[in-house]
Short mmCIF file of C-alpha atoms in Angstrom, two decimals:
data_model
loop_
_atom_site.label_atom_id
_atom_site.label_comp_id
_atom_site.label_asym_id
_atom_site.label_seq_id
_atom_site.Cartn_x
_atom_site.Cartn_y
_atom_site.Cartn_z
CA UNK A 1 -4.28 8.56 -1.65
CA UNK A 2 -2.70 5.79 -4.19
CA UNK A 3 -0.06 7.65 -6.53
CA UNK A 4 0.20 4.56 -8.43
CA UNK A 5 -2.36 2.83 -9.68
CA UNK A 6 -1.86 -0.78 -11.51
CA UNK A 7 -3.61 -1.71 -14.45
CA UNK A 8 -5.56 -4.58 -15.46
CA UNK A 9 -6.14 -5.64 -11.30
CA UNK A 10 -6.19 -9.08 -12.40
CA UNK A 11 -4.44 -10.77 -15.53
CA UNK A 12 -4.74 -14.34 -16.00
CA UNK A 13 -2.51 -15.84 -18.73
CA UNK A 14 -1.16 -19.31 -20.22
CA UNK A 15 2.82 -20.48 -19.46
CA UNK A 16 5.16 -19.47 -22.24
CA UNK A 17 2.72 -16.00 -22.95
CA UNK A 18 4.14 -12.59 -22.33
CA UNK A 19 2.15 -10.68 -19.21
CA UNK A 20 2.18 -6.71 -19.05
CA UNK A 21 0.94 -4.71 -16.20
CA UNK A 22 0.75 -0.89 -16.29
CA UNK A 23 1.15 1.55 -13.22
CA UNK A 24 0.01 4.96 -13.99
CA UNK A 25 1.19 7.96 -11.61
CA UNK A 26 -0.26 11.67 -10.41
CA UNK A 27 3.32 13.35 -9.78
CA UNK A 28 6.44 13.75 -10.34
CA UNK A 29 8.73 11.09 -9.51
CA UNK A 30 12.63 10.40 -8.51
CA UNK A 31 12.09 6.92 -9.41
CA UNK A 32 9.07 4.09 -9.83
CA UNK A 33 10.26 0.36 -8.35
CA UNK A 34 8.33 -3.01 -9.17
CA UNK A 35 7.45 -5.64 -6.48
CA UNK A 36 6.48 -9.12 -6.78
CA UNK A 37 4.40 -10.57 -4.07
CA UNK A 38 3.92 -14.44 -3.38
CA UNK A 39 0.79 -15.40 -1.39
CA UNK A 40 1.42 -15.38 2.17
CA UNK A 41 5.31 -13.43 2.02
CA UNK A 42 6.37 -9.96 1.95
CA UNK A 43 6.97 -8.01 -0.97
CA UNK A 44 10.19 -8.59 -3.42
CA UNK A 45 12.31 -5.61 -5.25
CA UNK A 46 12.49 -6.33 -9.15
CA UNK A 47 13.49 -3.64 -10.70
CA UNK A 48 13.65 0.33 -10.56
CA UNK A 49 14.04 2.77 -13.23
CA UNK A 50 15.16 6.14 -13.03
CA UNK A 51 12.80 9.15 -13.51
CA UNK A 52 15.79 9.90 -16.21
CA UNK A 53 15.66 6.60 -17.69
CA UNK A 54 13.11 4.78 -20.17
CA UNK A 55 13.57 1.51 -20.48
CA UNK A 56 15.15 -1.04 -17.98
CA UNK A 57 15.87 -4.61 -18.52
CA UNK A 58 16.07 -7.83 -15.76
CA UNK A 59 16.34 -10.79 -16.84
CA UNK A 60 13.00 -11.76 -17.99
CA UNK A 61 11.55 -8.68 -17.02
CA UNK A 62 11.33 -5.21 -19.13
CA UNK A 63 10.32 -2.39 -17.82
CA UNK A 64 9.60 1.05 -19.48
CA UNK A 65 9.20 4.39 -18.02
CA UNK A 66 6.89 7.29 -19.96
CA UNK A 67 6.78 10.35 -17.55
CA UNK A 68 5.35 12.68 -20.10
CA UNK A 69 2.47 9.79 -19.50
CA UNK A 70 3.25 9.52 -15.50
CA UNK A 71 3.03 5.50 -16.30
CA UNK A 72 5.12 2.64 -16.58
CA UNK A 73 4.90 -0.92 -17.70
CA UNK A 74 5.52 -4.22 -16.38
CA UNK A 75 6.62 -7.07 -19.13
CA UNK A 76 7.29 -10.67 -18.15
CA UNK A 77 8.40 -12.42 -20.98
CA UNK A 78 8.14 -16.08 -21.68
CA UNK A 79 5.72 -16.50 -18.08
CA UNK A 80 6.11 -19.52 -15.85
CA UNK A 81 4.05 -21.05 -13.24
CA UNK A 82 6.28 -19.24 -10.70
CA UNK A 83 5.48 -16.20 -11.89
CA UNK A 84 2.14 -16.12 -10.41
CA UNK A 85 1.88 -13.72 -7.84
CA UNK A 86 0.93 -9.87 -7.17
CA UNK A 87 2.95 -7.53 -8.91
CA UNK A 88 2.81 -3.24 -7.34
CA UNK A 89 4.43 -0.71 -8.54
CA UNK A 90 6.15 2.16 -5.93
CA UNK A 91 6.62 5.34 -6.55
CA UNK A 92 9.17 7.46 -5.07
CA UNK A 93 9.26 11.56 -4.55
CA UNK A 94 10.27 14.30 -2.80
CA UNK A 95 8.86 15.21 0.71
CA UNK A 96 9.49 17.21 3.23
CA UNK A 97 13.46 16.24 2.59
CA UNK A 98 12.07 12.19 2.40
CA UNK A 99 11.62 10.64 -0.81
CA UNK A 100 7.86 9.47 0.63
CA UNK A 101 7.46 6.06 -1.25
CA UNK A 102 3.77 4.75 -2.30
CA UNK A 103 2.34 1.51 -3.25
CA UNK A 104 -0.42 0.55 -5.62
CA UNK A 105 -3.00 -1.83 -5.14
CA UNK A 106 -1.35 -4.05 -7.03
CA UNK A 107 -2.06 -6.71 -10.35
CA UNK A 108 -2.87 -10.14 -9.68
CA UNK A 109 -1.34 -12.27 -12.12
CA UNK A 110 -2.39 -15.98 -12.62
CA UNK A 111 0.24 -18.27 -14.87
CA UNK A 112 -1.34 -21.34 -16.15
CA UNK A 113 0.41 -24.15 -16.56
CA UNK B 1 21.62 -14.02 5.93
CA UNK B 2 18.57 -13.60 7.49
CA UNK B 3 17.50 -9.81 6.15
CA UNK B 4 14.04 -8.83 8.01
CA UNK B 5 12.75 -11.03 10.58
CA UNK B 6 9.15 -9.87 11.94
CA UNK B 7 7.58 -11.17 15.30
CA UNK B 8 5.06 -12.85 15.79
CA UNK B 9 3.67 -14.34 12.63
CA UNK B 10 0.45 -14.67 13.55
CA UNK B 11 -1.39 -13.18 16.56
CA UNK B 12 -5.28 -12.76 17.97
CA UNK B 13 -5.99 -10.08 20.09
CA UNK B 14 -8.78 -9.10 21.68
CA UNK B 15 -10.33 -5.40 21.90
CA UNK B 16 -8.68 -2.91 24.12
CA UNK B 17 -5.46 -5.42 24.39
CA UNK B 18 -1.83 -4.19 23.49
CA UNK B 19 0.60 -5.66 22.07
CA UNK B 20 4.23 -4.90 19.84
CA UNK B 21 5.41 -6.04 16.81
CA UNK B 22 8.88 -6.40 16.77
CA UNK B 23 11.13 -6.07 13.55
CA UNK B 24 15.14 -6.77 12.88
CA UNK B 25 17.26 -6.38 10.27
CA UNK B 26 20.52 -7.19 9.20
CA UNK B 27 21.67 -5.59 6.28
CA UNK B 28 23.06 -2.53 8.78
CA UNK B 29 20.15 -0.15 6.55
CA UNK B 30 19.39 3.72 7.84
CA UNK B 31 15.60 3.65 7.06
CA UNK B 32 13.22 1.26 8.68
CA UNK B 33 9.58 1.35 7.70
CA UNK B 34 6.16 -0.40 9.01
CA UNK B 35 3.14 -0.77 6.29
CA UNK B 36 -0.56 -2.19 7.20
CA UNK B 37 -1.86 -4.33 4.07
CA UNK B 38 -5.74 -4.93 3.49
CA UNK B 39 -7.74 -6.27 0.30
CA UNK B 40 -8.25 -3.94 -2.45
CA UNK B 41 -5.68 -1.23 -0.91
CA UNK B 42 -2.43 -2.28 -1.15
CA UNK B 43 0.46 -1.52 1.37
CA UNK B 44 -0.17 1.86 3.33
CA UNK B 45 1.96 3.53 5.40
CA UNK B 46 1.87 3.23 9.13
CA UNK B 47 5.74 4.67 10.14
CA UNK B 48 8.74 5.35 8.93
CA UNK B 49 12.50 5.92 10.57
CA UNK B 50 14.64 7.60 7.70
CA UNK B 51 17.17 6.91 9.83
CA UNK B 52 18.61 6.00 13.88
CA UNK B 53 17.04 8.23 16.49
CA UNK B 54 14.61 9.21 13.63
CA UNK B 55 10.33 8.40 13.85
CA UNK B 56 7.53 9.85 11.60
CA UNK B 57 3.68 9.26 10.96
CA UNK B 58 2.76 8.06 7.44
CA UNK B 59 -0.54 7.85 6.27
CA UNK B 60 -2.35 6.23 8.85
CA UNK B 61 -0.53 6.19 12.33
CA UNK B 62 -3.93 6.99 14.64
CA UNK B 63 -3.82 3.93 16.84
CA UNK B 64 0.02 3.14 16.77
CA UNK B 65 2.97 4.08 18.18
CA UNK B 66 6.86 2.85 16.97
CA UNK B 67 10.29 2.62 18.66
CA UNK B 68 13.28 2.60 16.35
CA UNK B 69 15.31 1.11 19.44
CA UNK B 70 18.91 1.15 17.28
CA UNK B 71 20.17 0.53 14.12
CA UNK B 72 18.57 -2.53 14.01
CA UNK B 73 14.91 -2.97 15.64
CA UNK B 74 12.41 -0.71 14.66
CA UNK B 75 8.78 -1.88 16.80
CA UNK B 76 5.20 -1.08 16.59
CA UNK B 77 2.91 -0.66 19.32
CA UNK B 78 -0.97 -0.76 19.04
CA UNK B 79 -1.77 0.54 22.88
CA UNK B 80 -5.57 -0.42 22.60
CA UNK B 81 -6.20 -2.74 19.56
CA UNK B 82 -9.70 -2.28 17.69
CA UNK B 83 -11.11 -4.56 15.52
CA UNK B 84 -10.04 -2.50 12.20
CA UNK B 85 -6.27 -2.62 12.82
CA UNK B 86 -6.91 -5.85 11.85
CA UNK B 87 -4.63 -6.70 9.17
CA UNK B 88 -1.25 -7.95 7.61
CA UNK B 89 1.53 -6.11 8.76
CA UNK B 90 4.77 -5.65 7.35
CA UNK B 91 8.08 -3.85 8.20
CA UNK B 92 11.20 -3.04 5.97
CA UNK B 93 14.02 -1.19 5.02
CA UNK B 94 16.29 -0.03 2.87
CA UNK B 95 19.59 1.86 2.90
CA UNK B 96 18.27 5.46 2.33
CA UNK B 97 14.84 6.41 2.36
CA UNK B 98 13.45 6.15 -1.05
CA UNK B 99 16.20 6.11 -3.39
CA UNK B 100 16.12 2.40 -3.29
CA UNK B 101 14.90 -0.68 -2.92
CA UNK B 102 12.93 -1.53 -0.15
CA UNK B 103 13.61 -4.79 1.67
CA UNK B 104 10.63 -6.54 3.51
CA UNK B 105 9.57 -8.89 6.07
CA UNK B 106 7.14 -11.90 5.81
CA UNK B 107 4.59 -9.89 7.53
CA UNK B 108 3.04 -10.06 11.07
CA UNK B 109 -1.11 -11.31 10.50
CA UNK B 110 -3.37 -9.97 13.50
CA UNK B 111 -6.80 -10.66 13.86
CA UNK B 112 -8.63 -8.22 17.00
CA UNK B 113 -11.65 -9.85 17.83
#
């Protein structure tokens, strides 16, 4: 079963616009991570936000975490055609002495030049 | 600096054949993972190795075996391939379980006829 669920499943925007993707999860987590996957490639880690953090920035990326609502959002500002990719959230939670990481099914972002 | 290297990149098998997918990382990471990615289902964990000498089942282990050969290498074996195992397989590594980001290889695209 999926712990994280991204919304929307697909998003198409014009270059220069902002893109917002959301992730909801069901149980308490230690951290939440966002990854990008370009077509035919492996996932690339973008940003990790811990459960005691509310917001984190990295370049044009802004991630927020609301543990009371069990949700996170990824904002990409001033999007570029090169941002076209699938974006996944992943949640890490303790499981038998190990941190279990569960990925969502992703948001497919298309940035139109 | 190769990161995570997977071989082969593509493979076609007949039902019942066996094969081993190889994975090696050069980042001195403790933890390694095998995932499969299917359309609409995100990444599902097959097996993981929290540290050298240990392996554990993930969400979908049936039909697979793994070997953590040493700290660098983690192989995935299909003993008797079935069409349901047609998928893209990703290997990943991390410093210490789910507390930090995972680094992914570019995948093995496996088709079973």
